Short mmCIF file of C-alpha atoms in Angstrom, two decimals:
data_model
loop_
_atom_site.label_atom_id
_atom_site.label_comp_id
_atom_site.label_asym_id
_atom_site.label_seq_id
_atom_site.Cartn_x
_atom_site.Cartn_y
_atom_site.Cartn_z
CA ILE C 506 -1.54 -45.19 -18.13
CA ASP C 507 -2.32 -41.73 -16.86
CA PRO C 508 -5.39 -40.39 -18.74
CA ARG C 509 -3.86 -36.89 -18.74
CA LEU C 510 -1.23 -38.11 -21.21
CA LEU C 511 -3.97 -38.78 -23.75
CA ASP C 512 -5.67 -35.43 -23.20
CA PRO C 513 -4.32 -32.88 -25.75
CA LYS C 514 -5.36 -29.94 -23.56
CA HIS C 515 -3.11 -31.17 -20.77
CA VAL C 516 -0.23 -32.26 -23.02
CA PHE C 517 -0.02 -28.97 -24.89
CA ASP C 518 -0.70 -26.72 -21.90
CA GLN C 519 1.66 -23.75 -22.06
CA GLY C 520 1.65 -22.81 -18.38
CA TYR C 521 1.71 -19.02 -17.99
CA GLU C 522 0.81 -18.32 -21.60
CA ALA C 523 -2.66 -19.85 -21.16
CA GLU C 524 -5.64 -17.52 -21.00
CA GLY C 525 -6.47 -16.20 -17.55
CA ARG C 526 -3.22 -17.16 -15.85
CA ALA C 527 -0.86 -14.56 -14.48
CA GLY C 528 2.88 -14.58 -15.16
CA PRO C 529 5.60 -15.08 -12.58
CA THR C 530 5.76 -12.70 -9.65
CA ILE C 531 8.82 -10.76 -8.51
CA PHE C 532 9.91 -13.55 -6.19
CA HIS C 533 9.74 -16.31 -8.81
CA LYS C 534 13.14 -17.59 -9.97
CA SER C 535 12.34 -17.00 -13.65
CA TYR C 536 11.09 -13.42 -13.19
CA ASP C 537 14.31 -11.79 -14.48
CA LYS C 538 14.76 -14.10 -17.46
CA GLN C 539 13.97 -12.66 -20.86
CA ARG C 540 11.35 -14.47 -22.93
CA ARG C 541 9.72 -13.59 -26.18
CA GLN C 542 6.40 -11.86 -25.78
CA ARG C 543 4.43 -12.89 -28.83
CA GLY C 544 1.12 -11.55 -27.62
CA GLY C 545 1.86 -7.87 -28.22
CA TYR C 546 1.57 -5.06 -25.71
CA ASP C 547 -0.92 -4.90 -22.89
CA ALA C 548 -3.78 -2.65 -23.96
CA ALA C 549 -4.47 -1.68 -20.34
CA ALA C 550 -1.03 -0.07 -20.03
CA GLY C 551 -1.93 2.69 -22.46
CA VAL C 552 0.31 4.54 -24.86
CA THR C 553 3.13 5.27 -22.41
CA MET C 554 3.28 1.67 -21.13
CA HIS C 555 3.52 3.07 -17.60
CA ARG C 556 1.13 1.69 -14.99
CA ALA C 557 0.79 3.30 -11.58
CA LEU C 558 -1.19 2.16 -8.54
CA SER C 559 -2.38 4.20 -5.60
CA VAL C 560 -0.62 3.54 -2.29
CA THR C 561 -4.03 3.16 -0.65
CA GLU C 562 -4.98 0.38 -3.07
CA PHE C 563 -1.60 -1.28 -2.49
CA VAL C 564 -1.88 -1.18 1.31
CA GLU C 565 -5.50 -2.32 1.40
CA GLY C 566 -5.19 -4.86 -1.43
CA ASN C 567 -5.06 -8.62 -1.02
CA ASP C 568 -2.15 -9.45 -3.34
CA PRO C 569 0.78 -7.06 -2.79
CA VAL C 570 3.34 -9.24 -4.59
CA ARG C 571 1.21 -9.26 -7.73
CA ALA C 572 0.80 -5.47 -7.48
CA LEU C 573 4.57 -5.01 -7.24
CA SER C 574 5.02 -7.28 -10.26
CA ASP C 575 2.38 -5.67 -12.48
CA TYR C 576 2.80 -1.95 -11.82
CA ASN C 577 5.69 0.44 -12.49
CA ALA C 578 5.09 2.83 -9.62
CA LEU C 579 3.08 3.41 -6.47
CA VAL C 580 1.84 6.98 -6.15
CA PHE C 581 0.63 9.00 -3.17
CA GLU C 582 -2.70 10.53 -4.15
CA GLY C 583 -5.11 12.68 -2.13
CA ALA C 584 -6.42 9.96 0.19
CA CYS C 585 -2.89 8.67 0.81
CA ALA C 586 -1.86 11.60 3.04
CA PRO C 587 -1.85 9.58 6.31
CA TYR C 588 0.41 7.00 4.69
CA ARG C 589 2.76 9.66 3.29
CA GLU C 590 3.10 11.33 6.71
CA HIS C 591 3.64 8.07 8.64
CA ALA C 592 7.04 7.68 10.34
CA ALA C 593 7.75 4.43 8.48
CA THR C 594 7.48 6.23 5.12
CA THR C 595 11.09 7.32 4.78
CA ASP C 596 12.69 9.06 1.83
CA GLU C 597 14.18 5.71 0.80
CA ILE C 598 10.72 4.10 0.68
CA LYS C 599 9.39 7.03 -1.36
CA ALA C 600 12.28 6.63 -3.81
CA CYS C 601 11.60 2.90 -4.10
CA LEU C 602 7.92 3.51 -4.85
CA GLU C 603 8.70 5.91 -7.71
CA ASP C 604 10.11 3.17 -9.95
CA LEU C 605 9.41 -0.44 -9.00
CA LYS C 606 11.12 -1.94 -12.05
CA VAL C 607 14.64 -1.03 -10.85
CA LEU C 608 14.31 -2.56 -7.38
CA ASN C 609 16.06 -5.72 -6.22
CA LYS C 610 14.56 -8.41 -4.01
CA GLY C 611 15.82 -6.74 -0.83
CA ASP C 612 14.04 -3.53 -1.78
CA PHE C 613 10.85 -5.46 -2.51
CA THR C 614 10.93 -7.11 0.92
CA ARG C 615 11.52 -3.69 2.49
CA VAL C 616 8.45 -2.33 0.68
CA LEU C 617 6.37 -5.33 1.80
CA ARG C 618 7.42 -4.81 5.44
CA TRP C 619 6.53 -1.13 5.10
CA ARG C 620 3.10 -2.20 3.82
CA LEU C 621 2.57 -4.41 6.88
CA ARG C 622 3.39 -1.50 9.20
CA LEU C 623 0.89 0.69 7.37
CA ARG C 624 -1.79 -2.01 7.59
CA LYS C 625 -1.30 -2.14 11.38
CA TYR C 626 -1.48 1.66 11.47
CA ARG C 627 -4.71 1.57 9.45
CA GLN C 628 -6.23 -0.92 11.92
CA GLN C 629 -5.38 1.43 14.80
CA LEU C 630 -7.13 4.30 13.05
CA LEU C 631 -10.31 2.28 12.59
#
């Protein structure tokens, strides 16, 4: 007999609902499915429930898929000027970054490829 079957912590483990675990990312098959959110609203989102991330933090961050899943928009702030002026930053990319919640998987992959180009560009500048 597997000892995990007798362990109540393992048997009643709720997966993503457990403390400290993140929910599904944008590429997970259950990302679009509606589920009840019994925990209330995220206090970090503030009153407007709109979360924005700097493009610099997105490009230099280690987990871009999680950033695309957690935030509503990517904004060009003062230090993001080289990224805004880069040739790969088209009007379509700028429109995609304004509202991440309406993008499909093709748009997300396009944004991730754009991020890779900007990371290469950043390495050339250093």
